[in-house]
Amino acid sequence: MNDLERDLKDLFDRKARAVDTTPAAPETVLRRGRRRQVGVVLGGALAGIVVLAVASGITMSMLGDGRDTVPVGPDGPYGARTAVIEGFEVRAPAGWTLMDQWAMANVLAAGASCSSTFSSVGQEIGGSPTVVETGSPQDQVCTPEPSTLPAGVPVLQLSTFDPGLMSPACDVFDEGTKGSLPTDGVAVVVTAFPGVRTPEEVQAALTQTCAATPDIASIVQGPSVTYVTATFAGANADPALLNAAPGYVRDLGGHDTREPRPGPLEGPAYIVGSGVTGDEGWQVSAGIALDERSTPAVWMTSFQLDGGALMGTLAQPWNGGPDPVASALDVGDAAVAIALIPSGYGEPIWESDEDAQVPLNHAPFPASISALTAQVFDGDVAWGEVPGTGGGLVPGRT
Amino acid sequence: MTEATLVEPGTSSMADLYARHVPSAIRLAYLLTGDRQQAEDLAHDAFVRCVGKFAHLRAREAFESYLRRAIVNLNTSGLRRKRSERAWLAREGAAEVGRTSSIPDVGAKEDLWRALSTLPPRQRAALVLRYYEDLSEHDTAAVLQCSLAAVKSLVARGSEALRTAVTEGGIR
């Protein structure tokens, strides 16, 4: 060890000793930790679903962009994506709009609560509490209080048009209001109902809240929740698109023992991107954070393709400032960056610590979100695989 | 039906985890940032991030290495670095007026400390991990998520920059 190394060691020891710390955890940190764990439990549920998908022989190569097998739809800002939403794998063709509305079930459900963290295996049925089986090696389990699921609450919608985040083809948000559907529009919708429902009951309920007569593609009956996949078409819709639509949504099974759980981080969103990095899959959402101000945000989830363990979640809310906001999450051997880019900033380019420059994918942040938030974000959402979490957006580009 | 077996680590478990790991994490973060408040924020952010992902690890000792890695990653991320630098510059600018000379040895060490703040974050992190955390080059590479050769290079370049700065007295 040379003099400099000795000096550094002494310096570090002296400086570190001078730092006064307390072993008592601030309540704010514990609260953030608990919120984080709840978020991970939610993500873990997704990961568990992935395990089921693998077990049932469904190839996870579908988590690639699938451009070679999925036909291109109408013009739209987003490319082909694959996402997993509440037990349903959705392959969204380029140009189609995919909305994850499941978070609204948590908002609309009465009495849902998941305030702490648990470690367990298994499930309990026939009463409360309901146990979430994540399937991850950590076997995290959440025990929400009994909740009430609103009838016909939307889980997801894949459509040839952008209806706006809160104006889906089936509208349970405003009593007495039906959803919206353009005359040439096609939509495939998954909705959820509490308890056991007959096909007749489902048909009648959807007819009351949806924009057009539903063509029910499938009904998945679980002990506590009934999931319904249905297609809707306007009078001038392309029959080819209507025929193809149900095939884009695949029930992975395994979701019918769970009830809505509160989503402390993420609200309803558009799925804007997805990909596979190494042995992990990831999906990127642009939507509304469920905070006090309903902040516009971008977030992502990553999970192992082999084994199903959740690898991480990352949320990046908009801060209202003039500069872009960006974060990156370790995914596989690399990382995935997500960002919100104000208008006029130009092409988003991520610069790693090793000075490698990687252009990010980007598309307009969904306009309908700003209509629902106090804070308006008028710019692009960006995402892409980057060499590592170190680095950031190249500053000052116009 | 599978029998449920609920174990609630709950708040006390998380508080235990904090008590066991975060004080030393704050010290590490301080050596990386040179700023006490920034160090605490950094350690807390990293703890929250890790506690969500890894609190249920059966091998609890692994938590420390995950926390260390999260701290280094967060510190070297572009946005945080920008905030840290801004805060550091503001504080250093204000402190410049009242700075006095110290006894020679401490003064030299303070020069070294200031020189550290001029290093790129990954060079500084490599030096801190090697000479404070006493990590091997291999373990340092794992934390920095880079190759062994890159660690050697970061340490060599960082050391050279420090040596130059201190011997030439170019630290302000």
XYZ file of C-alpha atoms in Angstrom:
570
model
C 0.000 0.000 0.000
C 1.546 3.321 -1.018
C 1.363 6.653 0.781
C -1.634 7.885 -1.128
C -3.605 4.735 -0.434
C -2.693 4.982 3.265
C -3.705 8.638 3.330
C -6.989 7.818 1.631
C -7.717 5.038 4.099
C -6.997 7.325 7.063
C -9.049 10.099 5.547
C -12.025 7.859 4.844
C -11.933 6.362 8.328
C -11.697 9.772 9.970
C -14.462 11.287 7.864
C -16.728 8.280 8.325
C -16.233 8.279 12.112
C -17.169 11.945 12.214
C -20.585 11.218 10.731
C -23.073 11.086 13.542
C -25.805 8.553 12.841
C -28.674 7.127 14.796
C -29.988 3.572 14.490
C -33.553 4.793 14.919
C -35.412 4.782 11.628
C -37.391 7.925 10.775
C -41.079 7.190 10.451
C -41.133 8.763 7.000
C -38.537 6.270 5.774
C -40.446 3.331 7.240
C -43.629 4.592 5.626
C -41.905 4.864 2.250
C -40.504 1.375 2.740
C -43.937 -0.041 3.482
C -45.397 1.655 0.415
C -42.577 0.230 -1.651
C -43.189 -3.254 -0.349
C -46.863 -3.007 -1.184
C -45.875 -1.971 -4.694
C -43.557 -4.930 -4.941
C -46.295 -7.273 -3.785
C -48.470 -5.957 -6.596
C -45.649 -6.471 -9.048
C -44.987 -9.879 -7.549
C -48.503 -10.880 -8.414
C -47.722 -10.044 -12.025
C -44.585 -12.100 -11.797
C -46.561 -15.026 -10.438
C -48.748 -14.844 -13.457
C -45.685 -15.045 -15.635
C -44.724 -18.259 -13.850
C -48.084 -19.704 -14.696
C -47.631 -18.666 -18.294
C -44.327 -20.459 -18.497
C -45.716 -23.512 -16.751
C -48.551 -23.755 -19.175
C -46.177 -23.746 -22.094
C -46.854 -20.285 -23.335
C -43.705 -19.024 -24.927
C -42.386 -15.891 -23.335
C -40.744 -14.939 -26.572
C -44.062 -13.258 -27.116
C -42.765 -10.576 -24.805
C -40.689 -9.362 -27.707
C -42.186 -6.768 -29.948
C -43.893 -9.354 -32.111
C -43.836 -7.107 -35.148
C -43.403 -10.019 -37.496
C -46.548 -11.813 -36.388
C -48.927 -9.057 -35.334
C -50.609 -7.082 -38.090
C -50.301 -3.332 -38.038
C -53.435 -1.450 -37.114
C -54.426 2.141 -37.760
C -52.015 5.014 -37.331
C -50.999 5.518 -33.753
C -48.023 6.676 -31.750
C -46.931 3.367 -30.249
C -45.316 0.304 -31.774
C -46.204 -3.309 -31.108
C -46.156 -4.160 -27.391
C -46.744 -7.144 -25.182
C -47.923 -6.645 -21.630
C -49.298 -8.665 -18.761
C -52.266 -7.053 -17.021
C -54.088 -8.815 -14.205
C -53.508 -12.272 -15.597
C -54.126 -11.394 -19.223
C -51.301 -11.246 -21.713
C -52.024 -8.691 -24.398
C -50.232 -8.369 -27.708
C -50.979 -4.869 -28.877
C -50.373 -4.382 -32.610
C -48.591 -1.198 -33.661
C -50.988 1.689 -33.748
C -53.520 0.187 -31.392
C -54.131 1.730 -27.991
C -53.653 -0.455 -24.925
C -54.908 0.821 -21.591
C -54.258 -0.753 -18.202
C -57.320 0.233 -16.186
C -56.993 -2.311 -13.411
C -55.730 0.275 -10.954
C -59.174 1.857 -11.106
C -60.614 -1.264 -9.530
C -58.550 -0.436 -6.488
C -59.766 3.124 -6.461
C -63.364 2.139 -6.946
C -63.309 -0.837 -4.588
C -64.637 -0.126 -1.128
C -62.620 -1.070 1.903
C -59.565 -2.397 0.121
C -56.521 -2.094 2.299
C -53.066 -3.558 2.268
C -51.103 -1.663 4.817
C -48.178 -3.822 5.661
C -45.917 -6.517 4.340
C -46.080 -10.233 4.762
C -44.049 -13.267 4.024
C -45.954 -16.406 3.282
C -46.957 -19.125 0.900
C -50.398 -20.193 -0.093
C -53.889 -18.864 -0.133
C -56.991 -18.947 1.925
C -60.417 -19.103 0.399
C -63.948 -19.168 1.633
C -63.629 -15.974 3.589
C -61.125 -13.330 4.440
C -58.340 -12.581 4.261
C -57.523 -13.214 0.647
C -53.907 -14.102 0.187
C -51.914 -13.097 -2.822
C -49.743 -15.867 -4.147
C -46.822 -14.291 -5.899
C -44.988 -17.395 -6.907
C -41.706 -15.601 -6.292
C -38.911 -17.194 -4.302
C -39.564 -14.674 -1.568
C -43.204 -15.751 -1.380
C -44.443 -12.343 -0.474
C -48.066 -12.257 0.506
C -50.434 -9.410 1.031
C -53.607 -9.728 3.080
C -56.065 -7.041 2.096
C -59.228 -6.515 4.011
C -62.361 -7.736 2.292
C -63.103 -5.498 -0.620
C -66.043 -4.860 -2.847
C -65.434 -5.008 -6.550
C -67.678 -2.771 -8.611
C -69.597 -4.713 -11.243
C -68.071 -4.518 -14.686
C -64.966 -2.622 -13.666
C -62.581 -2.406 -16.633
C -59.346 -4.360 -16.424
C -57.902 -3.429 -19.789
C -58.890 -2.164 -23.185
C -57.190 -2.703 -26.531
C -58.677 -0.576 -29.280
C -58.089 0.804 -32.741
C -58.692 4.286 -31.335
C -57.703 6.306 -28.275
C -60.852 6.846 -26.267
C -59.188 8.776 -23.460
C -58.105 7.183 -20.235
C -61.402 7.617 -18.459
C -63.752 7.138 -21.406
C -63.464 3.450 -22.188
C -65.869 1.504 -24.315
C -67.486 0.285 -21.092
C -67.965 3.075 -18.575
C -68.659 2.307 -14.959
C -67.259 5.589 -13.728
C -70.323 7.691 -14.393
C -73.594 6.112 -13.431
C -76.045 6.043 -16.322
C -73.377 6.891 -18.882
C -72.412 4.493 -21.624
C -68.910 4.189 -22.978
C -67.731 5.673 -26.249
C -66.933 4.011 -29.557
C -66.262 5.614 -32.971
C -68.274 4.266 -35.869
C -65.179 2.641 -37.380
C -63.726 1.622 -34.036
C -62.939 -1.862 -32.739
C -62.204 -2.618 -29.105
C -61.519 -5.704 -27.070
C -62.256 -5.190 -23.417
C -61.693 -7.253 -20.277
C -63.971 -6.433 -17.385
C -64.368 -7.914 -13.919
C -67.431 -8.674 -11.824
C -67.647 -9.695 -8.188
C -68.807 -13.226 -7.499
C -70.220 -15.735 -9.901
C -72.083 -14.450 -12.966
C -73.971 -16.264 -15.647
C -73.413 -15.351 -19.322
C -76.872 -13.775 -19.364
C -76.085 -11.590 -16.377
C -72.798 -10.518 -17.919
C -74.422 -9.731 -21.255
C -77.106 -7.650 -19.582
C -74.633 -5.757 -17.421
C -72.298 -4.938 -20.293
C -75.157 -3.818 -22.471
C -76.052 -1.273 -19.800
C -72.605 0.283 -19.524
C -70.917 -0.329 -22.868
C -71.078 1.675 -26.073
C -72.273 -1.166 -28.291
C -73.657 -4.660 -28.045
C -70.934 -6.886 -26.600
C -69.701 -9.960 -28.392
C -68.486 -12.055 -25.500
C -65.317 -13.953 -26.335
C -64.684 -15.659 -23.020
C -65.762 -15.811 -19.392
C -63.282 -16.861 -16.733
C -64.984 -17.849 -13.528
C -63.047 -17.758 -10.269
C -64.179 -18.208 -6.680
C -64.528 -14.496 -6.114
C -64.277 -12.709 -9.437
C -65.656 -13.264 -12.926
C -63.541 -11.945 -15.800
C -65.187 -11.272 -19.129
C -63.465 -10.644 -22.453
C -65.712 -9.007 -25.021
C -65.325 -7.235 -28.352
C -67.148 -4.161 -29.552
C -67.369 -2.697 -33.035
C -68.787 0.456 -34.547
C -71.162 0.240 -37.494
C -68.410 0.887 -40.069
C -65.672 -1.180 -38.442
C -63.322 -3.291 -40.545
C -64.504 -6.917 -40.092
C -60.904 -8.183 -40.352
C -59.866 -6.114 -37.362
C -62.937 -7.238 -35.426
C -62.143 -10.874 -36.083
C -58.526 -10.459 -35.078
C -59.149 -8.477 -31.896
C -60.033 -11.289 -29.425
C -56.882 -13.174 -30.415
C -54.705 -10.393 -29.055
C -55.810 -11.093 -25.479
C -54.815 -14.337 -23.826
C -56.026 -15.470 -20.442
C -53.072 -16.823 -18.508
C -55.205 -18.173 -15.664
C -54.288 -17.971 -12.037
C -55.769 -14.556 -11.398
C -59.189 -15.492 -10.171
C -58.277 -16.003 -6.524
C -57.183 -12.432 -6.109
C -59.186 -9.338 -5.432
C -58.328 -5.752 -6.253
C -55.506 -4.418 -4.198
C -54.641 -0.787 -3.664
C -51.986 0.508 -6.007
C -50.099 3.160 -4.068
C -47.879 4.155 -6.956
C -49.541 3.659 -10.252
C -52.989 4.505 -11.524
C -54.649 3.923 -14.876
C -52.207 4.059 -17.759
C -51.391 3.489 -21.390
C -48.908 0.714 -22.088
C -46.440 2.440 -24.398
C -43.528 0.029 -24.683
C -42.190 -3.366 -23.772
C -39.204 -5.566 -24.355
C -36.940 -8.338 -23.223
C -33.451 -7.739 -21.833
C -31.452 -10.849 -21.059
C -33.703 -13.121 -19.036
C -36.043 -10.355 -17.923
C -39.158 -8.913 -19.500
C -40.312 -5.335 -18.953
C -43.204 -3.082 -19.798
C -43.492 0.710 -19.719
C -46.641 2.639 -18.812
C -47.599 6.297 -19.141
C -50.362 7.335 -16.839
C -51.456 8.937 -13.622
C -49.703 8.346 -10.322
C -52.102 7.705 -7.485
C -50.696 10.468 -5.324
C -52.447 13.463 -3.831
C -51.976 15.515 -6.985
C -52.615 12.794 -9.582
C -49.268 13.537 -11.168
C -48.514 12.545 -14.779
C -45.918 9.787 -14.618
C -44.089 7.063 -16.472
C -43.319 3.769 -14.777
C -42.049 0.326 -15.593
C -42.001 -3.189 -14.217
C -39.387 -5.850 -14.848
C -39.543 -9.519 -14.030
C -37.626 -12.714 -14.644
C -38.833 -14.740 -17.585
C -37.374 -17.865 -16.068
C -38.679 -18.318 -12.531
C -41.020 -15.365 -12.482
C -39.453 -13.399 -9.634
C -40.150 -9.695 -9.693
C -36.950 -7.831 -10.387
C -38.064 -4.282 -9.925
C -40.501 -1.482 -10.360
C -39.602 2.093 -11.117
C -41.821 5.157 -11.244
C -40.819 8.559 -12.575
C -43.407 11.288 -11.978
C -43.331 14.616 -13.770
C -41.925 17.426 -11.608
C -43.351 20.396 -13.467
C -39.920 21.800 -14.285
C -38.375 22.820 -17.604
C -35.957 19.887 -17.808
C -36.583 16.241 -18.615
C -36.879 13.752 -15.784
C -35.377 10.303 -16.168
C -34.525 7.170 -14.223
C -33.138 3.774 -15.019
C -33.612 0.357 -13.536
C -31.270 -2.613 -13.696
C -32.818 -5.191 -16.023
C -30.949 -8.341 -16.947
C -27.384 -7.567 -17.925
C -28.232 -3.995 -18.795
C -30.805 -1.434 -17.683
C -33.950 0.199 -18.969
C -34.335 3.957 -18.837
C -37.651 5.783 -18.676
C -38.091 9.511 -19.077
C -40.523 12.347 -19.563
C -39.250 14.835 -22.136
C -40.766 18.332 -22.308
C -41.738 19.546 -25.755
C -38.916 21.236 -27.646
C -36.208 19.194 -25.999
C -35.484 17.145 -29.098
C -34.448 13.545 -29.489
C -33.828 11.928 -26.100
C -30.359 10.382 -25.928
C -29.083 8.539 -22.888
C -25.384 8.965 -22.126
C -23.814 6.295 -19.972
C -20.986 6.860 -17.531
C -18.682 5.346 -20.119
C -19.839 8.025 -22.588
C -21.828 5.604 -24.732
C -24.814 7.391 -26.292
C -28.039 5.480 -26.780
C -31.098 7.025 -28.460
C -34.305 6.237 -26.580
C -37.648 5.296 -28.096
C -40.136 8.077 -27.646
C -43.729 8.955 -28.395
C -46.133 11.693 -27.373
C -47.308 11.429 -23.778
C -50.996 10.516 -24.083
C -52.886 13.787 -24.376
C -55.952 12.573 -22.521
C -53.968 12.238 -19.301
C -53.374 15.958 -18.995
C -57.104 16.520 -19.064
C -57.324 14.517 -15.839
C -54.397 15.934 -13.891
C -53.827 19.245 -12.172
C -50.417 19.430 -13.734
C -50.195 19.419 -17.522
C -47.355 17.566 -19.164
C -47.046 18.360 -22.855
C -44.137 16.328 -24.138
C -42.899 12.852 -24.907
C -42.568 9.693 -22.915
C -39.273 7.942 -23.632
C -37.860 4.547 -22.847
C -35.185 2.134 -23.956
C -32.493 -0.314 -23.043
C -29.281 1.370 -21.858
C -25.907 -0.028 -20.745
C -26.453 0.658 -17.045
C -28.229 2.862 -14.524
C -25.242 5.188 -14.356
C -25.588 8.142 -16.661
C -28.457 10.328 -17.749
C -30.023 12.180 -20.614
C -27.714 14.268 -22.724
C -28.511 17.745 -21.398
C -29.451 20.832 -23.290
C -30.614 19.278 -26.547
C -33.106 21.385 -28.441
C -57.128 -24.988 -0.471
C -53.675 -24.269 0.748
C -53.230 -23.395 4.347
C -52.099 -19.830 4.798
C -49.068 -19.208 6.949
C -48.766 -15.534 7.614
C -45.635 -14.095 9.063
C -45.584 -10.373 9.542
C -42.170 -8.831 9.801
C -44.055 -5.558 9.977
C -42.658 -2.278 11.100
C -40.331 -3.565 13.772
C -38.562 -5.837 11.296
C -38.010 -2.993 8.903
C -36.800 -0.814 11.756
C -34.374 -3.566 12.739
C -33.106 -3.747 9.209
C -32.633 0.006 9.239
C -30.747 -0.049 12.545
C -28.490 -2.827 11.352
C -27.552 -1.386 7.971
C -28.409 2.253 7.433
C -25.962 4.010 9.818
C -23.004 2.475 8.004
C -24.759 3.128 4.698
C -24.966 6.824 5.552
C -21.225 6.862 6.225
C -20.549 5.231 2.879
C -22.862 7.695 1.157
C -21.099 10.571 2.892
C -17.768 9.444 1.505
C -19.311 9.263 -1.944
C -21.060 12.610 -1.840
C -19.129 14.689 0.680
C -22.388 16.097 1.946
C -24.066 14.974 5.148
C -27.659 15.740 4.169
C -27.215 14.347 0.707
C -25.705 11.220 2.216
C -28.701 10.680 4.466
C -31.133 11.199 1.587
C -29.138 8.838 -0.582
C -28.973 6.131 2.084
C -32.689 6.462 2.777
C -33.595 6.288 -0.915
C -31.434 3.214 -1.336
C -32.895 1.599 1.772
C -36.460 2.163 0.573
C -35.553 0.756 -2.820
C -33.905 -2.324 -1.330
C -36.428 -2.961 1.378
C -39.103 -3.327 -1.264
C -37.147 -5.798 -3.308
C -35.042 -7.654 -0.822
C -36.520 -7.409 2.664
C -37.677 -10.994 2.488
C -34.400 -12.478 1.400
C -33.702 -15.603 3.336
C -30.008 -14.737 3.361
C -30.309 -11.499 5.255
C -26.594 -10.781 5.028
C -27.114 -10.208 1.310
C -29.087 -7.076 2.127
C -25.905 -5.171 2.921
C -24.389 -5.794 -0.477
C -27.626 -4.889 -2.244
C -27.813 -1.693 -0.219
C -24.216 -0.816 -1.021
C -24.841 -1.373 -4.710
C -28.021 0.698 -4.643
C -26.206 3.589 -2.962
C -23.437 3.600 -5.541
C -25.898 3.287 -8.423
C -28.132 6.037 -7.150
C -25.177 8.304 -6.554
C -23.809 7.850 -10.024
C -27.130 8.314 -11.774
C -27.215 11.502 -13.767
C -30.088 13.313 -12.145
C -29.031 12.697 -8.589
C -25.483 13.668 -9.454
C -26.703 16.952 -10.851
C -28.680 17.679 -7.683
C -25.751 16.679 -5.495
C -23.366 18.871 -7.386
C -25.695 21.817 -7.206
C -26.134 21.405 -3.454
C -22.432 20.894 -2.955
C -21.501 23.955 -4.963
C -23.976 26.081 -3.068
C -22.627 24.972 0.277
C -18.965 25.112 -0.726
C -19.397 28.565 -2.181
C -20.834 29.802 1.070
C -18.167 28.074 3.133
C -15.255 29.446 1.140
C -15.230 32.785 2.919
C -14.787 31.367 6.377
C -12.164 28.769 5.529
C -8.961 28.940 7.583
C -5.730 27.059 7.358
C -5.387 24.046 9.603
C -2.424 22.245 11.024
C -0.338 20.873 8.163
C -1.369 17.228 8.341
C -5.068 17.887 8.672
C -4.744 20.583 6.040
C -3.189 18.133 3.625
C -5.949 15.639 4.338
C -8.520 18.340 3.746
C -6.848 19.065 0.417
C -7.179 15.415 -0.390
C -10.828 15.502 0.651
C -11.498 18.463 -1.597
C -9.627 16.813 -4.430
C -11.902 13.802 -4.064
C -14.904 15.992 -4.745
C -13.495 16.880 -8.155
C -13.299 13.262 -9.281
C -15.963 11.722 -11.510
C -18.440 9.797 -9.340
C -17.361 6.353 -10.478
C -13.679 7.061 -9.835
C -14.533 8.316 -6.373
C -16.796 5.320 -5.769
C -14.027 2.937 -6.809
C -11.597 4.534 -4.358
C -14.126 4.519 -1.523
C -15.084 0.907 -2.131
C -11.457 -0.188 -2.296
C -9.994 1.823 0.586
C -12.913 2.386 2.934
C -15.076 -0.666 2.393
C -11.952 -2.779 1.808
C -13.605 -4.577 -1.062
C -11.495 -6.620 -3.427
C -11.223 -5.468 -7.019
C -13.572 -8.278 -7.937
C -16.200 -7.187 -5.401
C -15.768 -3.565 -6.393
C -16.425 -4.536 -9.991
C -19.606 -6.281 -8.897
C -20.858 -3.196 -7.075
C -19.978 -0.865 -9.934
C -21.304 -3.365 -12.460
C -18.192 -3.168 -14.586
C -15.201 -5.307 -15.491
C -12.142 -5.935 -13.373
C -10.080 -3.965 -15.859
C -12.461 -1.041 -15.536
C -12.023 -1.049 -11.743
C -8.256 -1.046 -12.087
C -8.539 1.834 -14.519
C -10.942 3.813 -12.316
C -8.690 3.408 -9.276
C -5.543 4.241 -11.212
C -7.011 7.289 -12.863
C -8.587 8.485 -9.612
C -5.347 8.039 -7.683
C -3.377 9.835 -10.349
C -5.792 12.734 -10.384
C -5.616 13.022 -6.592
C -1.851 12.857 -6.578
C -1.623 15.573 -9.188
C -4.138 17.772 -7.459
C -2.482 17.514 -4.063
C 1.137 17.857 -5.188
C 0.377 20.758 -7.479
C -1.787 22.386 -4.842
C -4.450 22.961 -7.378
C -7.347 22.402 -5.027
C -9.699 25.263 -4.391
